[in-house]
Coordinates of C-alpha atoms and ligand atoms in Angstrom, one line a residue:
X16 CA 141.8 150.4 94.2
X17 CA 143.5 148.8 96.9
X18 CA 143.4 145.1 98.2
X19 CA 141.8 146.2 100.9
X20 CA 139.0 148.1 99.4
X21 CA 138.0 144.9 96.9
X22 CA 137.9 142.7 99.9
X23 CA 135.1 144.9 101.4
X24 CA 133.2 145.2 98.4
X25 CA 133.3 141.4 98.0
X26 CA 132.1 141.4 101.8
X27 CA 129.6 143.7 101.4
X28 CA 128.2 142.0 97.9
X29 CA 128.0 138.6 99.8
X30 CA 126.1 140.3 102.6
X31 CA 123.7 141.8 100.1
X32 CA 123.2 138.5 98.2
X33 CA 122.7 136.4 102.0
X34 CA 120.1 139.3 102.6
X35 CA 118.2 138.9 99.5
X36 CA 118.5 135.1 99.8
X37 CA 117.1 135.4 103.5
X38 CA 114.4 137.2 101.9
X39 CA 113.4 134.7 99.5
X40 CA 113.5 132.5 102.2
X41 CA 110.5 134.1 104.3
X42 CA 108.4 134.1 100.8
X43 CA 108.6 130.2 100.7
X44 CA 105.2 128.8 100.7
X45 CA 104.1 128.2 104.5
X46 CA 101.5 125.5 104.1
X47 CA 98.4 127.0 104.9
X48 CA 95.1 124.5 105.4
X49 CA 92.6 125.2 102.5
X50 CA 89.1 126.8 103.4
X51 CA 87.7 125.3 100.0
X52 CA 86.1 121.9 100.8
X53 CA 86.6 121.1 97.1
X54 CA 90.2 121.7 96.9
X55 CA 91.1 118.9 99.5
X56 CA 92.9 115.8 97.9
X57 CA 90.0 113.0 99.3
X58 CA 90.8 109.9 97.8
X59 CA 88.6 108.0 96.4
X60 CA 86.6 111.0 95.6
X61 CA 82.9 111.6 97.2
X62 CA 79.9 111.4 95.1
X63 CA 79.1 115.3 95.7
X64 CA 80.9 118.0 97.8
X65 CA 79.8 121.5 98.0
X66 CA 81.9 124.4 99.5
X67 CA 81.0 127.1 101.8
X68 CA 84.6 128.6 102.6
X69 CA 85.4 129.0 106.0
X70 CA 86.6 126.5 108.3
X71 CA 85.5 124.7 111.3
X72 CA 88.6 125.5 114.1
X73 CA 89.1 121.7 115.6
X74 CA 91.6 122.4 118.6
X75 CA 91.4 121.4 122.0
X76 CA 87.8 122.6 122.9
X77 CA 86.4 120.0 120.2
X78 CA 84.6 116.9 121.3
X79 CA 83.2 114.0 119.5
X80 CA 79.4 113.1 120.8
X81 CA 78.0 110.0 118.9
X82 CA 74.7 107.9 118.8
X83 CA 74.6 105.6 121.9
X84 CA 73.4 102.6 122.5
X85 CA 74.8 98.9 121.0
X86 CA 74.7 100.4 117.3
X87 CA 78.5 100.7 116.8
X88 CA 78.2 104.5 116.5
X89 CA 80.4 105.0 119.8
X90 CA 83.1 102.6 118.6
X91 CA 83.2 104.8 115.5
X92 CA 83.5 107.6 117.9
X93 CA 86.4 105.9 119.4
X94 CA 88.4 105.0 116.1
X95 CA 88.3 108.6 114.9
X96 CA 89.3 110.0 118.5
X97 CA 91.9 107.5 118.3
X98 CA 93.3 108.0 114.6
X99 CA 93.4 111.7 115.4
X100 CA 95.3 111.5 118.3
X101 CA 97.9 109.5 116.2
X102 CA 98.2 112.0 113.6
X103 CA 97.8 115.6 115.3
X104 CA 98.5 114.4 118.7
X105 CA 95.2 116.0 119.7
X106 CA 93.1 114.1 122.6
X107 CA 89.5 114.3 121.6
X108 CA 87.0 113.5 124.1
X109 CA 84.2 111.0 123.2
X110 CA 81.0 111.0 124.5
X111 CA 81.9 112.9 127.8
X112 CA 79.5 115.0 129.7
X113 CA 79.7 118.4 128.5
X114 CA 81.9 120.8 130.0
X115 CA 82.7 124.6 129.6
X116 CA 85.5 123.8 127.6
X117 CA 83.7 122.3 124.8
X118 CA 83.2 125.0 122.0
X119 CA 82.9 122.7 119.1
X120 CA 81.8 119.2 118.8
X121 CA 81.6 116.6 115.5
X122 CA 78.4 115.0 116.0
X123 CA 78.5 111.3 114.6
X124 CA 74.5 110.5 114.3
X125 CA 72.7 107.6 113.6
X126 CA 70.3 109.1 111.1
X127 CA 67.2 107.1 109.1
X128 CA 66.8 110.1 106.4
X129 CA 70.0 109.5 104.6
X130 CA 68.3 108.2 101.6
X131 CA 71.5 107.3 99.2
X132 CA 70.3 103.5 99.2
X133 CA 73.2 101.6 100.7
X134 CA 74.1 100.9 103.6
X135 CA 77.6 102.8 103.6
X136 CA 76.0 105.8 102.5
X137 CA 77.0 109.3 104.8
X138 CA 76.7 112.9 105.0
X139 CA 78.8 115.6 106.4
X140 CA 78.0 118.3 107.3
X141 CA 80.9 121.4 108.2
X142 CA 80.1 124.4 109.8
X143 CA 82.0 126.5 112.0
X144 CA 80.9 125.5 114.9
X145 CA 80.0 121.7 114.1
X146 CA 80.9 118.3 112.4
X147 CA 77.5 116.5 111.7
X148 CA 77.9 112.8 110.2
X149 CA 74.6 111.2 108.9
X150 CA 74.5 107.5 109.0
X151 CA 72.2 105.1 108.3
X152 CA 74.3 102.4 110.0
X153 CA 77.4 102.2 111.8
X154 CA 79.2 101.1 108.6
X155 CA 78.3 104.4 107.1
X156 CA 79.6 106.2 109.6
X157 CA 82.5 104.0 110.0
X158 CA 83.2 105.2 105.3
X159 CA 82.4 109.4 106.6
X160 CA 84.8 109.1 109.2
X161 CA 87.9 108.2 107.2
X162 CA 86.8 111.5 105.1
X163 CA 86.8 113.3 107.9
X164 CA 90.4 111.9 108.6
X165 CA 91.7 113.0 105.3
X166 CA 89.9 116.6 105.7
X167 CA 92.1 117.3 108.8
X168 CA 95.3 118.9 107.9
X169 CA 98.1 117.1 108.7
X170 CA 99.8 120.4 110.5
X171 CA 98.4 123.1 112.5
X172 CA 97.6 126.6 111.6
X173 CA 99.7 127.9 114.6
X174 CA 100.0 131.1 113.6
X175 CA 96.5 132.6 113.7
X176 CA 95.8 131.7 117.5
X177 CA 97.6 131.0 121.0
X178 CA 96.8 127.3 120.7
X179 CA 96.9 125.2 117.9
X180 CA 94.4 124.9 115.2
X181 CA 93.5 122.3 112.9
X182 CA 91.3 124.3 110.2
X183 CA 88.8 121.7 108.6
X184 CA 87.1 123.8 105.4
X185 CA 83.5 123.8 106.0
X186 CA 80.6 123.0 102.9
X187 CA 78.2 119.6 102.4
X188 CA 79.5 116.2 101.4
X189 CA 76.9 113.4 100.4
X190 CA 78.6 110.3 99.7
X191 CA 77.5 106.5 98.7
X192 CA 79.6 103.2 97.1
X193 CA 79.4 102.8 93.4
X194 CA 80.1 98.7 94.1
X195 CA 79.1 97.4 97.7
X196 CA 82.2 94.8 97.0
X197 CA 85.5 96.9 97.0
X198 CA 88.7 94.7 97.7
X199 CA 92.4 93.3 97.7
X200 CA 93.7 90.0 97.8
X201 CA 96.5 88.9 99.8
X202 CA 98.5 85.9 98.7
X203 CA 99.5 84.1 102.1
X204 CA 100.3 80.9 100.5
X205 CA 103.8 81.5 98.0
X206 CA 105.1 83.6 100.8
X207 CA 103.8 83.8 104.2
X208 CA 102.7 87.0 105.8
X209 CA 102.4 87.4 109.5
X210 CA 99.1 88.4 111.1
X211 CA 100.7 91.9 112.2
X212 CA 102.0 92.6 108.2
X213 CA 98.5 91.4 107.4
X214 CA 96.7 94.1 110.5
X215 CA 98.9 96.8 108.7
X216 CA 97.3 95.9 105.3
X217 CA 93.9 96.0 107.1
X218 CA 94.3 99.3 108.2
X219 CA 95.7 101.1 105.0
X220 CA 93.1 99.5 102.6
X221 CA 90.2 100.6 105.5
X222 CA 91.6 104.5 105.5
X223 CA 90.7 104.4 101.6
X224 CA 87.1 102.5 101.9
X225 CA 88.2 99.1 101.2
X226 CA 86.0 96.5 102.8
X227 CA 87.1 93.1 101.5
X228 CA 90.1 91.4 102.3
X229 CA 90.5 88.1 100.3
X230 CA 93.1 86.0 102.2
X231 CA 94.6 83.0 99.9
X232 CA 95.8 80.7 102.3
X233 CA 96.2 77.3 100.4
X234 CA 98.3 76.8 97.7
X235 CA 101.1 74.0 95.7
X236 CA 104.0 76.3 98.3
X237 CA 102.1 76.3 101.4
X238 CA 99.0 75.7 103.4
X239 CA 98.3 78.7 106.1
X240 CA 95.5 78.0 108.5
X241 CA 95.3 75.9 111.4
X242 CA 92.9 72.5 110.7
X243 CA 92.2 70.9 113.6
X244 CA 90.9 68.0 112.5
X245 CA 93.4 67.9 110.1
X246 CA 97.1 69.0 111.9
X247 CA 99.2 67.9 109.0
X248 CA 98.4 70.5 106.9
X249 CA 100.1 73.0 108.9
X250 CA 102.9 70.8 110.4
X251 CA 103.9 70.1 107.0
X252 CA 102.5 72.0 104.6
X253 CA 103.0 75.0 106.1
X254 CA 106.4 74.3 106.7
X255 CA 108.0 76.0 103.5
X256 CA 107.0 78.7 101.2
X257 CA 109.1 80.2 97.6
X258 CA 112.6 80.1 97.9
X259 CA 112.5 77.8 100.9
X260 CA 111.8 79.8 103.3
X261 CA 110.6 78.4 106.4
X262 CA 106.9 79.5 105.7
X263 CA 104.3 79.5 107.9
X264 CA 100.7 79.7 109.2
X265 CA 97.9 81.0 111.1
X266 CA 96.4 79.5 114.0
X267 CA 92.5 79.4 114.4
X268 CA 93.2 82.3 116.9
X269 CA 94.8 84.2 114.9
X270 CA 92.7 84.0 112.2
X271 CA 90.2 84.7 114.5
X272 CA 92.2 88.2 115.4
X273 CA 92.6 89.0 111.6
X274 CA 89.2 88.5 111.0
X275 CA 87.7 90.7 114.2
X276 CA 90.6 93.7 113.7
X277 CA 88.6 93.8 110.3
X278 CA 85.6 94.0 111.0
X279 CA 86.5 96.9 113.3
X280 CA 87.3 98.3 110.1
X281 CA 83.8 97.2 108.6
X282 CA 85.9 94.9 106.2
X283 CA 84.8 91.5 105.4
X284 CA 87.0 89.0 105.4
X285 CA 87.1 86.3 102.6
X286 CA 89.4 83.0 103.0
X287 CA 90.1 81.1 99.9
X288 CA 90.8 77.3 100.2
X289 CA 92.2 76.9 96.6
X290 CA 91.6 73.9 94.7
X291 CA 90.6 71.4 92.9
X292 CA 94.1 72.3 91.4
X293 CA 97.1 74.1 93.7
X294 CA 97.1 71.6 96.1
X295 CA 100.5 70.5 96.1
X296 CA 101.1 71.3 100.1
X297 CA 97.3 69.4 101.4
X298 CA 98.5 66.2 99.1
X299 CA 102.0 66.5 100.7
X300 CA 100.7 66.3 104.1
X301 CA 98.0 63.4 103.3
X302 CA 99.1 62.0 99.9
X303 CA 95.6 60.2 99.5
X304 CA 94.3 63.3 98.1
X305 CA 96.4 63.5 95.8
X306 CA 94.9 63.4 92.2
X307 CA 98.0 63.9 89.6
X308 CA 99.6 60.1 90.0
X309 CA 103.0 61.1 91.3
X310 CA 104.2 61.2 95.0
X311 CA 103.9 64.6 96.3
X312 CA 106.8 66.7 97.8
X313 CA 107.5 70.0 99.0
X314 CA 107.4 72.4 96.3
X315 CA 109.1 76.0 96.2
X316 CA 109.4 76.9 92.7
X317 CA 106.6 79.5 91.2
X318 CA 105.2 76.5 88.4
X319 CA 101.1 76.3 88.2
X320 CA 99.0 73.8 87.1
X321 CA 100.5 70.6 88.1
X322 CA 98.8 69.6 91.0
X323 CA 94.8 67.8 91.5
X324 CA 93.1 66.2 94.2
X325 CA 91.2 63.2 93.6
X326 CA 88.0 63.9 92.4
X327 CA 86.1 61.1 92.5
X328 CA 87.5 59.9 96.1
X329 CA 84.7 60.0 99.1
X330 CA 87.3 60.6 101.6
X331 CA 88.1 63.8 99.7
X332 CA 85.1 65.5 100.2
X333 CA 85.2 64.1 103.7
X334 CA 88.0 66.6 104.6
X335 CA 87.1 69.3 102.3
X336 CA 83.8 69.5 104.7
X337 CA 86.3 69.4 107.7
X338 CA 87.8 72.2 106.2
X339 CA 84.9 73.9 105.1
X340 CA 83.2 73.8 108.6
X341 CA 86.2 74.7 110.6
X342 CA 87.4 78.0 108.5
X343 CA 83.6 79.0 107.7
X344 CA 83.0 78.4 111.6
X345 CA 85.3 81.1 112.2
X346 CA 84.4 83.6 109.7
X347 CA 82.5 86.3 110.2
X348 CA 81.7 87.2 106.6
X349 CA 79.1 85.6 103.8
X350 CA 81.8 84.3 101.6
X351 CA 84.1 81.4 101.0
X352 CA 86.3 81.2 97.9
X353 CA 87.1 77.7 96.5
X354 CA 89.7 78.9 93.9
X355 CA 89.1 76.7 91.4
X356 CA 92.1 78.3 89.0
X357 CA 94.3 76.8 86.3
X358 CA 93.0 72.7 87.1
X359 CA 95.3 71.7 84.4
X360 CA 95.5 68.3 85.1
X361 CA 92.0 67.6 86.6
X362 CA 89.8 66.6 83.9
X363 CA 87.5 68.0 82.7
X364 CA 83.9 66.5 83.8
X365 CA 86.2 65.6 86.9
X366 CA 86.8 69.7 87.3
X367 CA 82.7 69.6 87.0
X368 CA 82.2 67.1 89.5
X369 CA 84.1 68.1 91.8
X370 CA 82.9 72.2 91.7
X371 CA 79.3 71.0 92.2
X372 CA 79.7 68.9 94.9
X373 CA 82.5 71.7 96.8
X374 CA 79.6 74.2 95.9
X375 CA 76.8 71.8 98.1
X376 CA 79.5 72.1 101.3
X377 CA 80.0 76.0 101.4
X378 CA 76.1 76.2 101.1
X379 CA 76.2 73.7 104.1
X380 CA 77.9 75.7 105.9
X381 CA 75.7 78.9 105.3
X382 CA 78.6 80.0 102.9
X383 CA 78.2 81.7 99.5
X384 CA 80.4 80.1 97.0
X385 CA 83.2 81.6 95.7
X386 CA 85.1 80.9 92.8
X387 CA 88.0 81.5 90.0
X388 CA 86.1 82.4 86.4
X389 CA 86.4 78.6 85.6
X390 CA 84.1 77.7 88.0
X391 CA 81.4 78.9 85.8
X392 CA 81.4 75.7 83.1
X393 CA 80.4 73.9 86.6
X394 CA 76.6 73.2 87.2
X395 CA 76.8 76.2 89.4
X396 CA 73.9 78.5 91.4
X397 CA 73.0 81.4 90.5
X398 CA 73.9 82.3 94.1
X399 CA 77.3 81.6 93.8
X400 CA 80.2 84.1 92.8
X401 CA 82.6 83.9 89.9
X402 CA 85.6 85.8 90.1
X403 CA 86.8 86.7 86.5
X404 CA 90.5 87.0 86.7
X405 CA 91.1 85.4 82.7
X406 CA 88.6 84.1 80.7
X407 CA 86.0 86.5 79.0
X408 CA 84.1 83.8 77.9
X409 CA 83.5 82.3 81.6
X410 CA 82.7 85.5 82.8
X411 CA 79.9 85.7 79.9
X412 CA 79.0 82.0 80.8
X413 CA 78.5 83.1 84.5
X414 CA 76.1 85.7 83.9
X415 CA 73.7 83.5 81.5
X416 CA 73.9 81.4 85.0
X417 CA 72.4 84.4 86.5
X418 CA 75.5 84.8 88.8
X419 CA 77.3 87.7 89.6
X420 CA 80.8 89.0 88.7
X421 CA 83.6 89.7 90.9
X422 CA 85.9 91.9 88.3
X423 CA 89.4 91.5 88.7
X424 CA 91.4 91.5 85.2
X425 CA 94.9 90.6 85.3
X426 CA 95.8 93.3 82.4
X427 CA 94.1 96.5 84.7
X428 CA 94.0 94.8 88.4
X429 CA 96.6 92.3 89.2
X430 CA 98.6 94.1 91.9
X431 CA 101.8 91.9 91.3
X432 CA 102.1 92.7 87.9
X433 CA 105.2 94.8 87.8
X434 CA 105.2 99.1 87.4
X435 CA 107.4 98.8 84.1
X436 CA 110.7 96.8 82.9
X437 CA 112.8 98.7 85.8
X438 CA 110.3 97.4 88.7
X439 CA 112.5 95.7 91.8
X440 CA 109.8 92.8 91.9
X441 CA 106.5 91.7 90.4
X442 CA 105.6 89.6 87.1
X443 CA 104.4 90.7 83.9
X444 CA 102.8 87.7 82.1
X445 CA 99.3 89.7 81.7
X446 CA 101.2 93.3 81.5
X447 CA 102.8 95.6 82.8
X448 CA 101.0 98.0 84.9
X449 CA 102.1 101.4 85.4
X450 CA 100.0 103.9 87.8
X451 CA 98.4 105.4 85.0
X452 CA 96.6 102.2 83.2
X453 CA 96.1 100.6 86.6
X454 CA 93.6 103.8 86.9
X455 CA 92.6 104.4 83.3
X456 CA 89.7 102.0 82.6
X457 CA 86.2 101.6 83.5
X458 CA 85.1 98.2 85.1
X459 CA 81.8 98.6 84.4
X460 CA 82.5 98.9 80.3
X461 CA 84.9 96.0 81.2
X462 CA 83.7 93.4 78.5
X463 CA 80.2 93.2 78.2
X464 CA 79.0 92.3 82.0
X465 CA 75.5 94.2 82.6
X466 CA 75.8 96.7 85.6
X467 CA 73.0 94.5 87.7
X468 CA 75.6 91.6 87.4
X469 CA 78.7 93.6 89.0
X470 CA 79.1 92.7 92.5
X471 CA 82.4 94.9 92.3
X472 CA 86.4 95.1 92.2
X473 CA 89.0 93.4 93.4
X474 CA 92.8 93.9 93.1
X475 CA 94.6 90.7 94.1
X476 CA 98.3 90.7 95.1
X477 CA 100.1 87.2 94.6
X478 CA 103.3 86.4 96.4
X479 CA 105.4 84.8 94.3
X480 CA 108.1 87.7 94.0
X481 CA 107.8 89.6 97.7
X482 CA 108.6 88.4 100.9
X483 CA 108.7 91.1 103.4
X484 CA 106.0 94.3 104.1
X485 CA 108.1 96.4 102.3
X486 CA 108.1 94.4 99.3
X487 CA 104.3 93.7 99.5
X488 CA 103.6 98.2 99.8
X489 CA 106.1 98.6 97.0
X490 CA 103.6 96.5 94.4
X491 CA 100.5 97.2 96.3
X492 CA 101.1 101.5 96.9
X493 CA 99.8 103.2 95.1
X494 CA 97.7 101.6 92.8
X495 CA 95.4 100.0 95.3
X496 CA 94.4 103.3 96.3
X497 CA 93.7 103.5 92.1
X498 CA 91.1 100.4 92.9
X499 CA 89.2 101.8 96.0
X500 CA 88.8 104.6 93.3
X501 CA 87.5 102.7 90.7
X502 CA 85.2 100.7 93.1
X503 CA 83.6 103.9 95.3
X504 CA 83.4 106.7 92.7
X505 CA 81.1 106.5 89.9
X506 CA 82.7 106.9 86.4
X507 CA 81.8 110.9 86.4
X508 CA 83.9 111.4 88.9
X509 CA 86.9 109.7 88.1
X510 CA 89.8 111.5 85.7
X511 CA 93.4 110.8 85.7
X512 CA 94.4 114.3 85.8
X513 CA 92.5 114.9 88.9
X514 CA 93.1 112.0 90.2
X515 CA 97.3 111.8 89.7
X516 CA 97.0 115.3 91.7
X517 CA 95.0 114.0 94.5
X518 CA 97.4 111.0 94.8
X519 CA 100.5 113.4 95.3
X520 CA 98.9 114.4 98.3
X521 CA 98.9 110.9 99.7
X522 CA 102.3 111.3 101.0
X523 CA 102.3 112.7 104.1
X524 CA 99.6 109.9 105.3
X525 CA 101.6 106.9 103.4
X526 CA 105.0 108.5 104.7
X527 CA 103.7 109.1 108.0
X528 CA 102.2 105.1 108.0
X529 CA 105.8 104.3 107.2
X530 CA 104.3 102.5 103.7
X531 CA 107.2 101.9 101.2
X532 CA 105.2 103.2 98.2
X533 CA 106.6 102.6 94.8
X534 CA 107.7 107.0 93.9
X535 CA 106.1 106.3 90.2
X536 CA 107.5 109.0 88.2
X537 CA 104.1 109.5 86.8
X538 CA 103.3 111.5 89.9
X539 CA 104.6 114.9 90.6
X540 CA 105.2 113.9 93.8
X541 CA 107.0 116.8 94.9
X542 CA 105.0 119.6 93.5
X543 CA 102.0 118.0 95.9
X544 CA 100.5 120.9 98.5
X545 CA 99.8 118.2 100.4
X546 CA 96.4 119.9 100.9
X547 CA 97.7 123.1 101.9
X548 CA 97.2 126.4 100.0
X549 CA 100.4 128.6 99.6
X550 CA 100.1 132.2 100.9
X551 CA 101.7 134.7 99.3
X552 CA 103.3 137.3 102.5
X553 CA 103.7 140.4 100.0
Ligands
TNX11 C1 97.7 83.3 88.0 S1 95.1 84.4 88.9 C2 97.2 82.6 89.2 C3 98.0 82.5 90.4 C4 99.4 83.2 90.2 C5 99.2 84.5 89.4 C6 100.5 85.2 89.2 C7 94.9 83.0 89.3 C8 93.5 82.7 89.6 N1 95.9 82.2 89.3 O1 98.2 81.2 90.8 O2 99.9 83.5 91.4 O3 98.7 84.2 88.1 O4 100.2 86.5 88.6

């Protein structure tokens, strides 16, 4: 055997073994778009889909028709044309005379027969040839339209036809709200957000059928919209937030913009005025209504509890009415929250007093009240809201009052409790909150509220340890998309084996919207089709 001769069989082995390798290579999975309806990762997961397996070809000869008129159905039209566009970069034409070219059109249709008894309620209907979404309302339409987003693969099949082709499986999906009230809260006040972070928010919670937005703008570290009868709070309190930062606020224009890019979205908008208690930055900027007996200042630590307004002051209720009228004047939505949390150092009957007569301004105002659990040893109405966060035993004492329940427990929902002991931010007085209990638990068995008295589920998201966007999708992705979930699909319908699956596939739409999801190692992120089907070339 000579040099020579090993050399070329080493050549010759390491051509074979780049061959085979090349080989392998072609059999990697090319992501194929399913044809089975029921295979597609929707999240949160319809009431009833039924598959008929083949696909509805949506290239460039689709176009998007839509009930006319001032119903909303064309604006719907619009978003969908427009969210395609950003994420196949296909240009959909809406409601334009018909042409040759159009082979295929999604029909978006104001229909009365969709009997599924709320408002958000939709059908879709795929065929080959068609998209047909039943509506009630525009709202309805507005909820089918972000399933029809998630149905469209994220890449082309290019190799089954000269141009490209987004495959949409065809089959029947009939789809309705468990809980009318699905939401987030964002906690403005320990660390400010601006209105862009805050339109970014909006947008994400909208794709997964989220339609409240509580906004906490008042608290001890900072006060975060514009009063105009009352310019102090801003100039001052606004002027610092956790840490010392330099804080913060919105402008009544701004709010204004946060609270119409929402309802674009068919998302309410709640603003939350917190108090009597955790009104450190108001008493800063006008020390008369300060309550506790000690000269306000600045505050930038993460304490609670310390701060009170003066109850039984008349010039206090004075400028809560200001505040009341201005924010409620510019609020689209039926709600206003008066917090009402943690009054430690308000007394008592003081606590009492001061909730019923707050409750008699938001009703002023056309408002419904509003407010932390605590708000329910109050003389309150029956009309009014409590919003159990704590205390079993208000939420019980809210429902003898005939009242319904806003459920939001800090042990399941409390986005800023951290993932686990390693987590870069969050707290973890109530628990901590991996992906997996933040999805495995039913609010409607939560304690012992009666169904009739659920208005729905909210997962709030306080600021005290995140400062930036990034920090705020670390906490908030993915286990917000956990609580759309557990607010849309009845309990049936919800596993965590499903459901962890389904979430894998989220990535490509979180990655693509640039959200800094926390990579839970729960999920088999990695192992996600991302909706696609693997085809075997043998
Ligand atoms: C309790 S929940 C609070 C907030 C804190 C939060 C931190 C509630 C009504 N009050 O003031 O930010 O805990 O997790």
């Amino acid at each position: 055997m000579t040099k020579n001769f090993l050399t070329r069989c080493l050549f010759l082995l390491a051509l074979a073994m780049a061959v085979i390798a090349c080989q392998k290579e072609e059999k990697k999975r090319i992501p194929m778009p399913t044809t089975d309806l029921s295979k597609v990762s929707l999240m949160p997961k319809p009431l009833k889909t039924v598959p008929t397996h083949s696909a509805f070809a949506l290239d460039q000869f689709t176009a998007i028709y839509t009930a006319k008129g001032d119903t909303g159905f064309e604006q719907v039209g619009k978003f969908l044309s427009k969210k395609l566009k950003s994420k196949i970069d296909l240009e959909i034409p809406v409601n334009q005379a018909t042409s040759n070219t159009v082979e295929r059109i999604i029909y978006i249709n104001q229909s009365d027969s969709v009997k599924l008894g709320t408002p958000e309620a939709y059908q879709l209907y795929i065929n080959q040839d068609s998209i047909i979404l039943n509506a009630n309302t525009a709202e309805g339409a507005f909820r089918g339209i972000q399933t029809l987003r998630q149905l469209v693969p994220e890449t082309s099949n290019d190799t089954l036809a000269e141009q490209s082709i987004w495959p949409v499986p065809t089959g029947k999906i009939t789809d309705s709200p468990n809980f009318a009230y699905r939401g987030s809260m964002l906690d403005v006040a320990r660390h400010f957000f601006s209105v862009e972070d805050v339109k970014k928010y909006i947008d994400l919670l909208s794709y997964y059928k989220i339609n409240v937005l509580h906004l906490h703008l008042s608290d001890d570290q900072g006060w975060r919209i514009e009063i105009k009868s009352w310019p102090k709070l801003t100039e001052v309190g606004g002027s610092t937030e956790v840490g010392g930062e330099a804080g913060g606020f919105y402008t009544q224009e701004d709010y204004k913009e946060i609270v119409r890019y929402a309802a674009e979205r068919y998302m309410t908008i709640i603003p939350e005025i917190d108090m009597p208690g955790h009104t450190n930055a108001a008493s800063v900027s006008y020390p008369f209504l300060n309550g506790n007996g000690k000269m306000p200042k600045l505050y930038e630590g993460t304490h609670v509890g310390f701060s009170t307004f003066d109850t039984r002051k008349d010039t206090v209720y004075a400028f809560v009415d200001d505040v009341v009228r201005e924010i409620s004047a510019i609020t689209s939505g039926p709600y206003f929250h008066i917090g009402g949390d943690e009054s430690h150092v308000t007394k008592k009957k003081d606590y009492i007093y001061f909730v019923n007569k707050v409750e008699k301004i938001v009703q002023k105002y056309g408002k419904r009240m509003i407010g932390w659990d605590e708000v329910a040893i109050a003389d309150i109405d029956s009309t009014s809201i409590s919003h159990w966060w704590s205390s079993e035993k208000n939420a019980k004492k809210a429902v003898e009052k005939g009242m319904q329940i806003i459920i939001s427990p800090a042990k399941k929902a409390y986005l800023d409790m951290s993932y686990d002991s390693l987590s870069k931010h969050g707290l973890h007085w109530a628990a901590y909150i991996p992906v997996d209990t933040a999805y495995v638990w039913s609010p409607e068995e939560y304690g012992e509220i009666p169904l009739e008295h659920i208005l729905g589920v909210e997962a709030p998201l306080w600021s005290e340890t995140i400062s930036n966007i990034d920090e705020l999708e670390y906490l908030a992705f993915p286990r917000v998309i956990g609580y759309s979930e557990l607010s849309w699909s009845i309990p049936k319908n919800r596993d965590w084996e499903d459901y962890k699956i389904r979430l894998a596939d989220q990535a490509p739409f979180l990655d693509r919207m640039n959200v800094k999801y926390y990579p839970s190692p729960l999920i088999d992120w990695k192992k996600s089709k991302f909706s696609y089907e693997k085809i075997d070339k043998d």
